[in-house]
CSV table of C-alpha atoms and ligand atoms in Angstrom, one decimal:
chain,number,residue,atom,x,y,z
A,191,UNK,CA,0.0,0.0,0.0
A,192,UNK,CA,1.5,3.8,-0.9
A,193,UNK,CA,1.9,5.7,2.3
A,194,UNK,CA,-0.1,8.5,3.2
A,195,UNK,CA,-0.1,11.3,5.5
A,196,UNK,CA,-2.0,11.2,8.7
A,197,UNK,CA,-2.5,13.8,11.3
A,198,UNK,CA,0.8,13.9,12.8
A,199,UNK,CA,2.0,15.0,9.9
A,200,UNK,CA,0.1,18.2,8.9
A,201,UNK,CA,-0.4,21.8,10.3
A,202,UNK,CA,-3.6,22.1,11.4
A,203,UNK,CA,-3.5,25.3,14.2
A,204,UNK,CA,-6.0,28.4,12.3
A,205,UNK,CA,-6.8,26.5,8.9
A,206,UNK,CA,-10.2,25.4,8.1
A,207,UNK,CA,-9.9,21.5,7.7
A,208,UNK,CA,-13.0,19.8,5.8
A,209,UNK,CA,-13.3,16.3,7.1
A,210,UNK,CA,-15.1,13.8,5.3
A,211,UNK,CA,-16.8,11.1,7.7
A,212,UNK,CA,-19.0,8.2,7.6
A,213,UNK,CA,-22.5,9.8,9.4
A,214,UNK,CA,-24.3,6.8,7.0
A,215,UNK,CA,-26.3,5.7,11.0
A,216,UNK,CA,-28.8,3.8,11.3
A,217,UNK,CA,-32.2,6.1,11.5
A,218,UNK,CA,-35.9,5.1,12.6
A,219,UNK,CA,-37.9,8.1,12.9
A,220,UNK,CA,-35.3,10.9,13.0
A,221,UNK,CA,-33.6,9.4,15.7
A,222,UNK,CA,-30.0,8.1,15.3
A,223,UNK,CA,-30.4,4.0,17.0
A,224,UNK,CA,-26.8,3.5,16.7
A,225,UNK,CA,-23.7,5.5,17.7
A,226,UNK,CA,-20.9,2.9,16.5
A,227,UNK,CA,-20.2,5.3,13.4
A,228,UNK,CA,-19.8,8.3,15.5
A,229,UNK,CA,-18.0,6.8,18.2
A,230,UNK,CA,-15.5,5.7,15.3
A,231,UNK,CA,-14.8,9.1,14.2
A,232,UNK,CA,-14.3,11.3,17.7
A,233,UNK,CA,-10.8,10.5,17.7
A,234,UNK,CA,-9.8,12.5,14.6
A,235,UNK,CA,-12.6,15.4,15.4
A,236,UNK,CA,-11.0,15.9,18.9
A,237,UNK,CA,-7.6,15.8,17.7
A,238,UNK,CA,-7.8,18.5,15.1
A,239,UNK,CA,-10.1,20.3,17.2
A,240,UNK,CA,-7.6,20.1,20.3
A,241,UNK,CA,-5.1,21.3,17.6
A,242,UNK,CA,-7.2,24.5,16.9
A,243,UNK,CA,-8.4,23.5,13.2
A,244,UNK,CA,-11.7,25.1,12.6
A,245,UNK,CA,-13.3,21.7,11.9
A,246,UNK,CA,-15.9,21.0,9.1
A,247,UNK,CA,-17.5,18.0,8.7
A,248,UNK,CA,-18.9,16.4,5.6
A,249,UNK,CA,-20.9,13.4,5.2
A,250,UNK,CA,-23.4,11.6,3.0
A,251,UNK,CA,-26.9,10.1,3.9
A,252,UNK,CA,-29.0,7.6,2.8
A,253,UNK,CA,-29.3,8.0,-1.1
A,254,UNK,CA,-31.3,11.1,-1.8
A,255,UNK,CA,-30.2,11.0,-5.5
A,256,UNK,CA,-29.4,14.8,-5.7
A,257,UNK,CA,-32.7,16.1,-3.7
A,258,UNK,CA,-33.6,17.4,-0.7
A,259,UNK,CA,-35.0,14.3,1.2
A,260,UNK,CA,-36.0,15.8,4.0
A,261,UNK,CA,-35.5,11.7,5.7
A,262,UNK,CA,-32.0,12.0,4.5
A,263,UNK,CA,-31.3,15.1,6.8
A,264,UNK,CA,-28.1,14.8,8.6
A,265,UNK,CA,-29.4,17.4,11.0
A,266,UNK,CA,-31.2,14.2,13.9
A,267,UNK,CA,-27.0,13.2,13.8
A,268,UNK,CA,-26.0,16.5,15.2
A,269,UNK,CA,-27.1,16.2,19.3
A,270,UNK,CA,-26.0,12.3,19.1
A,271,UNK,CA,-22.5,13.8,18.1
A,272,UNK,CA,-21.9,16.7,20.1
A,273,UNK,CA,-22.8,14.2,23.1
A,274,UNK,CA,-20.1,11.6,22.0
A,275,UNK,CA,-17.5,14.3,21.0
A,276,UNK,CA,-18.2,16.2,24.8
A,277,UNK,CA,-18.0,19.4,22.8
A,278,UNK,CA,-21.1,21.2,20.9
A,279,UNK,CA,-21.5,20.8,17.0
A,280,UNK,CA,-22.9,23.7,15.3
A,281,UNK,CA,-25.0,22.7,11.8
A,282,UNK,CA,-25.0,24.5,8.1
A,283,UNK,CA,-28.3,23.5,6.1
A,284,UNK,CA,-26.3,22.9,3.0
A,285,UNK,CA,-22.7,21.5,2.1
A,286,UNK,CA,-21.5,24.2,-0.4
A,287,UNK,CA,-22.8,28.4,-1.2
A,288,UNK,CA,-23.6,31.2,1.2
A,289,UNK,CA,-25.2,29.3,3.4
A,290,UNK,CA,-22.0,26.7,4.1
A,291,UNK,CA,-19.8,29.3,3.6
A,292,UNK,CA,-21.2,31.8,6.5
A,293,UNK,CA,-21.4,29.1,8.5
A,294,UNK,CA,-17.9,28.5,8.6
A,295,UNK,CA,-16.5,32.0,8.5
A,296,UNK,CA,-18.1,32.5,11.7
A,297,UNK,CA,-16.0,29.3,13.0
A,298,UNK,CA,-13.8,30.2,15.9
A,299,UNK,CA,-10.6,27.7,15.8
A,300,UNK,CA,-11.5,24.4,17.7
A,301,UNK,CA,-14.6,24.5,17.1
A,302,UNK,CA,-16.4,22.0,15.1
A,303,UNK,CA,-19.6,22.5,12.2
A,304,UNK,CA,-21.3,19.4,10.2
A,305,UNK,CA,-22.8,20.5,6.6
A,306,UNK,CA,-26.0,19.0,4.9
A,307,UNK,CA,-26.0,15.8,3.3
A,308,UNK,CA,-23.6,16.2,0.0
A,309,UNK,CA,-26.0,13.7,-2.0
A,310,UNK,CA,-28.1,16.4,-1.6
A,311,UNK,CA,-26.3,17.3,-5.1
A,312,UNK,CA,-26.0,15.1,-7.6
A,313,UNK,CA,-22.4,16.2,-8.4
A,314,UNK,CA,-21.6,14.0,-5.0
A,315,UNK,CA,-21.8,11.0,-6.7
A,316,UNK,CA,-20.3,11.9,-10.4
A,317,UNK,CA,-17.6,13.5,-8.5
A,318,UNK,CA,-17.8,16.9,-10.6
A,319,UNK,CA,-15.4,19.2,-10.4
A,320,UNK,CA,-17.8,22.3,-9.6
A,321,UNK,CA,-19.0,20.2,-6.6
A,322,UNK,CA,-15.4,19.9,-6.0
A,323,UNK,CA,-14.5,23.3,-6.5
A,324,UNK,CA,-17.7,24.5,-3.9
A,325,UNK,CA,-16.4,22.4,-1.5
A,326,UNK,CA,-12.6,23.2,-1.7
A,327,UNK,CA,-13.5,27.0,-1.4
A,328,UNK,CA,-14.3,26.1,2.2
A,329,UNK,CA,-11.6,24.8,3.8
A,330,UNK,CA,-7.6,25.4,3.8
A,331,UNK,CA,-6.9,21.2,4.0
A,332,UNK,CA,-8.3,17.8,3.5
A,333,UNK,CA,-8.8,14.8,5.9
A,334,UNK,CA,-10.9,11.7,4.8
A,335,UNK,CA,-12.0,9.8,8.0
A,336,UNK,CA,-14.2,7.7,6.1
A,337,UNK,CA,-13.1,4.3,4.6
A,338,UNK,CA,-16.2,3.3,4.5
A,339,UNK,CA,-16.9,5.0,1.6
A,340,UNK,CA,-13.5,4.9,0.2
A,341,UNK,CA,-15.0,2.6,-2.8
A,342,UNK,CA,-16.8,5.4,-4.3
A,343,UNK,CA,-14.9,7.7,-6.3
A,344,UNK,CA,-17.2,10.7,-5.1
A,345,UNK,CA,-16.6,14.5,-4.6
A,346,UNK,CA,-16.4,14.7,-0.9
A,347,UNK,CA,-14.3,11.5,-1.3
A,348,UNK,CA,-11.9,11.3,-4.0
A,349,UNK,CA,-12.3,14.5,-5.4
A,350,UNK,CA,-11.5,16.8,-2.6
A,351,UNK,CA,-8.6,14.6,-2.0
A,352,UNK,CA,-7.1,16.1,-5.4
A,353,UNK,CA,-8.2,19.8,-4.9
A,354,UNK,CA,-6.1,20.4,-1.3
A,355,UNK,CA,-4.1,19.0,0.7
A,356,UNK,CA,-4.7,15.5,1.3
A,357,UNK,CA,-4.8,13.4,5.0
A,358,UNK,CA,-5.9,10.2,6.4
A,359,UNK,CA,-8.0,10.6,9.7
A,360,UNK,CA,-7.1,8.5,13.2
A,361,UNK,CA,-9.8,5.8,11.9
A,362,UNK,CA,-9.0,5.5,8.2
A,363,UNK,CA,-5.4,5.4,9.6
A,364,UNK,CA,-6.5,2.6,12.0
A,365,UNK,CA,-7.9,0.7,9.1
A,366,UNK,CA,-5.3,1.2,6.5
A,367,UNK,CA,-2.9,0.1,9.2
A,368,UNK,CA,-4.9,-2.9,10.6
A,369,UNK,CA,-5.7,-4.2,6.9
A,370,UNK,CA,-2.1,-3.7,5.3
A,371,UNK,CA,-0.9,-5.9,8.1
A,372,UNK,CA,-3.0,-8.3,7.3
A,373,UNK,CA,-3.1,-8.4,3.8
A,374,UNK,CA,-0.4,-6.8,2.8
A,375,UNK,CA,2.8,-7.7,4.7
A,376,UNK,CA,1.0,-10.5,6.6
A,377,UNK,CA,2.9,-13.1,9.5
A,378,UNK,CA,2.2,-16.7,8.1
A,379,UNK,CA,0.7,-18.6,7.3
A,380,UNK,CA,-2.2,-16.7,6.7
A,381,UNK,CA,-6.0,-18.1,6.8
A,382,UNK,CA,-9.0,-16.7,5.1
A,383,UNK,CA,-12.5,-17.8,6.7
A,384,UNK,CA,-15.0,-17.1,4.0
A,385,UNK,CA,-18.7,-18.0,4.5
A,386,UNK,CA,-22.0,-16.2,4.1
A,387,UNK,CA,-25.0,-16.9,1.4
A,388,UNK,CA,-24.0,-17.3,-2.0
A,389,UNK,CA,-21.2,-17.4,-4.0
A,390,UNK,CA,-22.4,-15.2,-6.6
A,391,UNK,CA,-22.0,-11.7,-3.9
A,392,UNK,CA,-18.3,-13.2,-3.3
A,393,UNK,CA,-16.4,-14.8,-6.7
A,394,UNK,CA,-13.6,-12.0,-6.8
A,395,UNK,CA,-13.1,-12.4,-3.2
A,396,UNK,CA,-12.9,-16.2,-3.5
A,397,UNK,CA,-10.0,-15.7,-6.4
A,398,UNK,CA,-8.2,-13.0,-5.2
A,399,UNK,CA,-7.8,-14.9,-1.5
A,400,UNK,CA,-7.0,-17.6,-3.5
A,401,UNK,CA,-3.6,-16.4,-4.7
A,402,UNK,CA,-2.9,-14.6,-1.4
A,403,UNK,CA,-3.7,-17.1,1.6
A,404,UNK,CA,-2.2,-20.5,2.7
A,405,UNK,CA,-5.3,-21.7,3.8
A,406,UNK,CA,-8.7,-20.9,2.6
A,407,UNK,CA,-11.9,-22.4,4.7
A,408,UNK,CA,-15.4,-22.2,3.0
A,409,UNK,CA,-18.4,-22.5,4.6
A,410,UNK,CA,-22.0,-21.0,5.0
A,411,UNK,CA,-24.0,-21.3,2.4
A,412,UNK,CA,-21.5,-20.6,-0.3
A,413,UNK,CA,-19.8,-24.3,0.7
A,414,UNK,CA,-23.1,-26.0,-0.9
A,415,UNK,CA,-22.3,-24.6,-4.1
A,416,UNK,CA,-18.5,-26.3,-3.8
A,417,UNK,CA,-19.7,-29.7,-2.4
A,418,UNK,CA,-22.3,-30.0,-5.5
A,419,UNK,CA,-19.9,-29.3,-7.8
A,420,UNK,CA,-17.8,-32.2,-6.5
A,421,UNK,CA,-20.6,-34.4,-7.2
A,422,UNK,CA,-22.4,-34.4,-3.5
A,423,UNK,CA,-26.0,-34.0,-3.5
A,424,UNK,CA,-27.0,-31.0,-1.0
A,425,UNK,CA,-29.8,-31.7,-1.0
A,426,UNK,CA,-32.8,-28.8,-0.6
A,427,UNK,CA,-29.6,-26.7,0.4
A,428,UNK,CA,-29.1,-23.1,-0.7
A,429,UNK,CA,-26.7,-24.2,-3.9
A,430,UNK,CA,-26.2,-22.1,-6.7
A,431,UNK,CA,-25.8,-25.2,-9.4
A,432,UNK,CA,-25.0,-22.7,-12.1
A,433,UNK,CA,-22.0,-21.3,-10.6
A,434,UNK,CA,-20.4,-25.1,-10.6
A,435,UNK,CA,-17.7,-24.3,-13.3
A,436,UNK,CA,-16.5,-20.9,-11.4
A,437,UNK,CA,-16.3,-23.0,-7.8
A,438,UNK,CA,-14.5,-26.0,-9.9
A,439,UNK,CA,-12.2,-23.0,-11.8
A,440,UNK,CA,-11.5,-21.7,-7.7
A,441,UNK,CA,-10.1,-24.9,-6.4
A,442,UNK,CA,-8.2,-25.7,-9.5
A,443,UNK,CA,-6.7,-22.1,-9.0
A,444,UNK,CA,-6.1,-23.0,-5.3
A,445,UNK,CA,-4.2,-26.2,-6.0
A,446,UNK,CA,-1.9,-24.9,-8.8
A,447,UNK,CA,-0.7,-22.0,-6.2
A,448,UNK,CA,-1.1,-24.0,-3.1
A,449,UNK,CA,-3.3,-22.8,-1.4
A,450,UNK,CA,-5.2,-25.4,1.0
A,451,UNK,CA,-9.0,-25.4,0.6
A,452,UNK,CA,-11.4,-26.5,3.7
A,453,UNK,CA,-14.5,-27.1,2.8
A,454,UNK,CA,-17.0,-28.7,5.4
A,455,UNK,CA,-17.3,-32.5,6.1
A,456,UNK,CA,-21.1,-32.9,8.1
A,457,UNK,CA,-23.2,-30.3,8.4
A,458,UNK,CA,-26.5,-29.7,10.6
A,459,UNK,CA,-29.6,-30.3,8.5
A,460,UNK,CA,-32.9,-29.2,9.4
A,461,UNK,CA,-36.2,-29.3,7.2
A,462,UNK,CA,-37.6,-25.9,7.9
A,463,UNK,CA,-35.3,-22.2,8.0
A,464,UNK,CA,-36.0,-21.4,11.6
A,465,UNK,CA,-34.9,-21.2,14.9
A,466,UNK,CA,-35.1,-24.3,17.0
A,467,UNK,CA,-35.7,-26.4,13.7
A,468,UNK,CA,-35.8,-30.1,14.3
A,469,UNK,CA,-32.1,-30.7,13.1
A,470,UNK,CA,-29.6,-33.6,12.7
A,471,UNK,CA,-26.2,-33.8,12.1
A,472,UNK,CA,-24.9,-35.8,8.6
A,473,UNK,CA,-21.9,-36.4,6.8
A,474,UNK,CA,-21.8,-34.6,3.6
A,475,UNK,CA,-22.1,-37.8,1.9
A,476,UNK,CA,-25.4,-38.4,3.2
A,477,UNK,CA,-27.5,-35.5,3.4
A,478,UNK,CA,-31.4,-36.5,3.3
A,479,UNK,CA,-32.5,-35.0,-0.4
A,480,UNK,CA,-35.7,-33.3,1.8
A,481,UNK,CA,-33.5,-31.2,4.2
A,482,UNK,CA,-30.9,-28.5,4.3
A,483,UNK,CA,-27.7,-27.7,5.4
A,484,UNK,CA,-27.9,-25.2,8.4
A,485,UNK,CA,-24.7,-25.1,9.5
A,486,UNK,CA,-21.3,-26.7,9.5
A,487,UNK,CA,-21.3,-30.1,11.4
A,488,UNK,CA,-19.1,-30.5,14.8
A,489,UNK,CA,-16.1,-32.4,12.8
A,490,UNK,CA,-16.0,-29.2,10.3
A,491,UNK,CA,-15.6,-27.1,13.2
A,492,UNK,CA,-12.8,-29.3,14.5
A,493,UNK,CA,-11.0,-28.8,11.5
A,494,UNK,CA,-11.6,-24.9,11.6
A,495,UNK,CA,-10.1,-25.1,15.4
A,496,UNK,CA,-7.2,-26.3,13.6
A,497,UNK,CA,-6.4,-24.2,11.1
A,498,UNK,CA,-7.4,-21.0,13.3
A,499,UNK,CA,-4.4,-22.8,15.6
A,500,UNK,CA,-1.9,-23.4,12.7
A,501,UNK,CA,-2.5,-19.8,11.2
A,502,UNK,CA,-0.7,-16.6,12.3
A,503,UNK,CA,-2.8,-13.9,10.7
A,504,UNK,CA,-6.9,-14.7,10.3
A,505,UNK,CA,-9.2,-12.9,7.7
A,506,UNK,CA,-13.3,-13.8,8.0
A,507,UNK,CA,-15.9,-12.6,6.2
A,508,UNK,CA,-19.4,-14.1,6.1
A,509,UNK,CA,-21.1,-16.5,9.1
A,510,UNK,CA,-20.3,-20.5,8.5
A,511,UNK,CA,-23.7,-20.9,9.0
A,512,UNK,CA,-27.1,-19.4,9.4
A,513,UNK,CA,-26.1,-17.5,12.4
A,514,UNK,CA,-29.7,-15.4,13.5
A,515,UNK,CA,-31.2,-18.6,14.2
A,516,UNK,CA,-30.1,-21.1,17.1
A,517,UNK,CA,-29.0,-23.7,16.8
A,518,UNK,CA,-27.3,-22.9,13.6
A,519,UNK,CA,-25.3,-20.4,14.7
A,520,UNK,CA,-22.9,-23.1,16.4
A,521,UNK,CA,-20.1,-23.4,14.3
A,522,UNK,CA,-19.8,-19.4,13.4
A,523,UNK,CA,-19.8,-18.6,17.7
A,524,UNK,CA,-17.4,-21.6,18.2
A,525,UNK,CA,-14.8,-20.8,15.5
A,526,UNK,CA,-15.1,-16.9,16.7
A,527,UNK,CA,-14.7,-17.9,20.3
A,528,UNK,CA,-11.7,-19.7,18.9
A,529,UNK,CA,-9.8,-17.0,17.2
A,530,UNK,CA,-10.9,-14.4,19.6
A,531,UNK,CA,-8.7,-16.9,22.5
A,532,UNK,CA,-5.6,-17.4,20.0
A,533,UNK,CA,-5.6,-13.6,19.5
A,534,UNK,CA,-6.0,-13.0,23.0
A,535,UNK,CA,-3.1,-15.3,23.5
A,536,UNK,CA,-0.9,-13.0,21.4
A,537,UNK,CA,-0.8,-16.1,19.0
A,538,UNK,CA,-3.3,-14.8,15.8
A,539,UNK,CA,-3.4,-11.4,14.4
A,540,UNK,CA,-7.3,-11.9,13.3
A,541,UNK,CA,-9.2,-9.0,10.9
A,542,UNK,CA,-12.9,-9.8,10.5
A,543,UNK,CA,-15.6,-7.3,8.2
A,544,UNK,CA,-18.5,-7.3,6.4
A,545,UNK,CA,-22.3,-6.1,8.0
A,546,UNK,CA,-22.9,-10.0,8.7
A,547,UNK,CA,-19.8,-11.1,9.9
A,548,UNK,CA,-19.9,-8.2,12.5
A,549,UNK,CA,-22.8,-8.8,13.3
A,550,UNK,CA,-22.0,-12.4,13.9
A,551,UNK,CA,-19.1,-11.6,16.0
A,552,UNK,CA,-21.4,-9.0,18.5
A,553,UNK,CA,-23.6,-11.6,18.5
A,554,UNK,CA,-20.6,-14.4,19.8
A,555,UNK,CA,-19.5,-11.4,22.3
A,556,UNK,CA,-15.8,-11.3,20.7
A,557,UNK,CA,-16.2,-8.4,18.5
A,558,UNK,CA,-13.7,-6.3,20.7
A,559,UNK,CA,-11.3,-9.5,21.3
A,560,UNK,CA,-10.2,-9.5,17.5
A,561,UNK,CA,-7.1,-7.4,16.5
A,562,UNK,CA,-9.6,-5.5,14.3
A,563,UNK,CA,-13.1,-5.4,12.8
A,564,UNK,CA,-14.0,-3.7,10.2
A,565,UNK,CA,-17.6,-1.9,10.2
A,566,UNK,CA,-16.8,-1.0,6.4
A,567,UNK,CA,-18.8,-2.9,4.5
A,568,UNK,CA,-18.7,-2.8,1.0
A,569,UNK,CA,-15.0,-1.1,1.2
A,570,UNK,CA,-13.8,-4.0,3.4
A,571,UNK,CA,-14.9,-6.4,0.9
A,572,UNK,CA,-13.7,-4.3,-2.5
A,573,UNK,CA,-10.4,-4.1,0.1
A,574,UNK,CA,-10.3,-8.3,-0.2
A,575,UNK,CA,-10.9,-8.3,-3.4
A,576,UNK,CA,-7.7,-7.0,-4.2
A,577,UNK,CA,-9.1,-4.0,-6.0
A,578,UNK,CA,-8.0,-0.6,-5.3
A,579,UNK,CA,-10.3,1.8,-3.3
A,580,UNK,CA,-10.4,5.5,-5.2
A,581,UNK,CA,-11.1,7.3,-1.7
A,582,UNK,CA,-7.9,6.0,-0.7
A,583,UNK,CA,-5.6,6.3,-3.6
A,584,UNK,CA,-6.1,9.9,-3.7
A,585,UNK,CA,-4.6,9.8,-0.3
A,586,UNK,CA,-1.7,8.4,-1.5
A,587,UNK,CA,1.6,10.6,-1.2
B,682,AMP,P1,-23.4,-12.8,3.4
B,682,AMP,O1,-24.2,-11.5,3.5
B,682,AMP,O2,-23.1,-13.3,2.1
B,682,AMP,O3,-22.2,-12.8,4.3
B,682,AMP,O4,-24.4,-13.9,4.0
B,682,AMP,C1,-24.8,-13.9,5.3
B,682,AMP,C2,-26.1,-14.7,5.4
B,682,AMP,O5,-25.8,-16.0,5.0
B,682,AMP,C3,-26.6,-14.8,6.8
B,682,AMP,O6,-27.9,-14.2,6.8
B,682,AMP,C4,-26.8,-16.3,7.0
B,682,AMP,O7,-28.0,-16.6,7.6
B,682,AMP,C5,-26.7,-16.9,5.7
B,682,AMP,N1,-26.2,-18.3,5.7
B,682,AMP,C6,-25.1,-18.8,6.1
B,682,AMP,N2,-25.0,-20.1,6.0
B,682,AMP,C7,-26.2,-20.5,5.4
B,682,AMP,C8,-26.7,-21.7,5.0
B,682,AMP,N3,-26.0,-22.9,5.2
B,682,AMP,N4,-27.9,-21.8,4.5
B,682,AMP,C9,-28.6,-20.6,4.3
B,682,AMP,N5,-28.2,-19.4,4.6
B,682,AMP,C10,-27.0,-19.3,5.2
């Protein structure tokens, strides 16, 4: 990865610093029902705040498409904020013009303003340059806290990043850090957990792991679709049959390069997709042609013990098995419970993301026992892929 500057390495005392963040929360009725987003980004507002930038927030909601939603409103986000920051947060009804551009003259240094939702123009998302231009008039210097949206090449991402002086927040720092360790310069051998639905959402992921990883464990869903295409009937499973040549192209791949690929040996079938299902445990080889795989069987997680115990540096992404419902959410709590003890142990330097796989990790209480998890959804996975993020290339120095 190409370095980057970060905080430490700019002049921030007197200049009006535009900071991109990720304010994307989750809403119901105006009111903001999670703070994991903001809580992410305090670090970097108090640091160039305590430094005496004048500091100017930016952030997209929702997808108003150019209009003025007034659901998409990033005003509900601005009490939540000023509460987690300890410090108050004044507001500017739109991102660029007189009205932005009032609202931060009157800025006294260290204190902090958020604009309006930039998709309230539709120059956000074609990243054009007058958008860019409006926004660059307002502020001396640059700092993207958002990897997040570090996939999208949009003006309050990319763009500004080109128009001043460009710096990586405390988090996007944090995550460039965390994820270059473990992907770029990693200890092995290296294991990729990869599980979740369907193949379809992942084949890029699947390849690109492929070529980087010593070990690559499939399961969820996604593991039906590589047990049918080795001939085993899965019965009423969640198989994508028509994706048989890609998973047979993935483990040819993965034994010309080496790379060792688990896939599950029983599973736990049930008849019906809900919690507390009557449920059995099969071999793969025998999996009733009425029922479905659930979750990975107890020898399948024995394995996965294993390999979490042979590897040095872990990457997950995706449940091994339908984790909202119990029992099937077995494997995926035992195999985080797992890692979460190695790393604990100073033996495993573990990186987990995704929405589901976070979620699967709150919901196996280990979330905070992993070196680092990612809340970035679809950048996290674009990250795996081995593609290169826009938001983050314009960073590069
Ligand atoms: P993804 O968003 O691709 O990571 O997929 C996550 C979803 O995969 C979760 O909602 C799980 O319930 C689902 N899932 C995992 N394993 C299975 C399975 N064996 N059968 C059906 N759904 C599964």
């Amino acid at each position: 990865m190409a370095s980057f500057k970060t905080l430490d390495d700019g002049d921030f005392a007197g200049k009006r610093v535009l900071v991109r963040v990720d304010l994307n929360v989750p809403m119901e009725n105006g009111v903001v029902t999670d703070t994991t987003r903001i809580d992410r980004i305090v670090p970097t507002i108090r640091d160039l705040s305590d430094k005496g930038a004048k500091v100017i927030l930016l952030a997209h909601f929702g997808r108003p498409k150019g209009e003025r939603k007034a659901e998409d409103s990033l005003k509900p986000v601005v009490e939540p904020l000023a509460r987690a920051i300890g410090r108050p947060v004044a507001f500017a009804d739109d991102c660029i013009g007189p009205v932005a551009e009032a609202a931060v003259g009157v800025l006294a240094n260290g204190e902090i303003l958020l604009l309006e939702n930039t998709r309230y123009h539709k120059g956000e998302e074609k990243n054009d340059p007058a958008l860019v231009t409006a926004l660059a008039k307002l502020g001396d210097t640059f700092v993207n806290d958002a990897f997040s949206a570090a996939h999208r090449a949009h003006a309050s991402t990319e763009g500004l990043a080109h128009a001043l002086p460009a710096y990586a927040g405390r988090t996007m720092e944090a995550e460039l850090t965390a994820l270059g360790k473990a992907l770029g310069s990693p200890t092995r051998p290296v294991l990729a957990v990869v599980g979740g639905a369907k193949v379809s959402t992942k084949i890029d992921l699947l390849e690109n792991l492929v070529s980087k990883v010593d070990i690559l464990v499939i399961g969820g869903g996604m593991a039906n679709t590589f047990l049918a295409a080795q001939g085993i009937d899965v019965g009423k499973s969640l198989c994508e049959h028509d994706l048989a040549e890609t998973a047979k192209r993935i483990l040819a791949k993965a034994k010309e390069v080496g790379c060792e690929i688990v896939l599950p040996v029983d599973g736990v079938v049930a008849r019906e997709f809900k919690a507390n299902a009557a449920n059995e445990t099969v071999p793969v080889s025998a999996i009733p042609a009425d029922a479905m795989i659930l979750d990975v069987g107890p020898q399948s997680i024995a394995t996965v013990a294993s390999r979490i115990d042979t590897a040095k540096t872990l990457l997950w992404n995706g449940p091994l098995g339908a984790f909202e419902i119990a029992p099937f959410d077995t494997a995926t709590v035992a195999a985080a419970k797992h890692a979460a003890a190695r790393t604990k142990a100073g033996a495993l330097v573990s990186v987990a993301g995704g929405g589901d796989t976070v979620a699967a990790l709150n919901h196996a209480g280990v979330a905070d026992d992993f070196t680092y998890v990612s809340t970035a959804g679809g950048a996290f996975l674009e990250w795996l892929e081995g593609k290169e993020l826009p938001g983050v290339k314009a960073l590069s120095s």
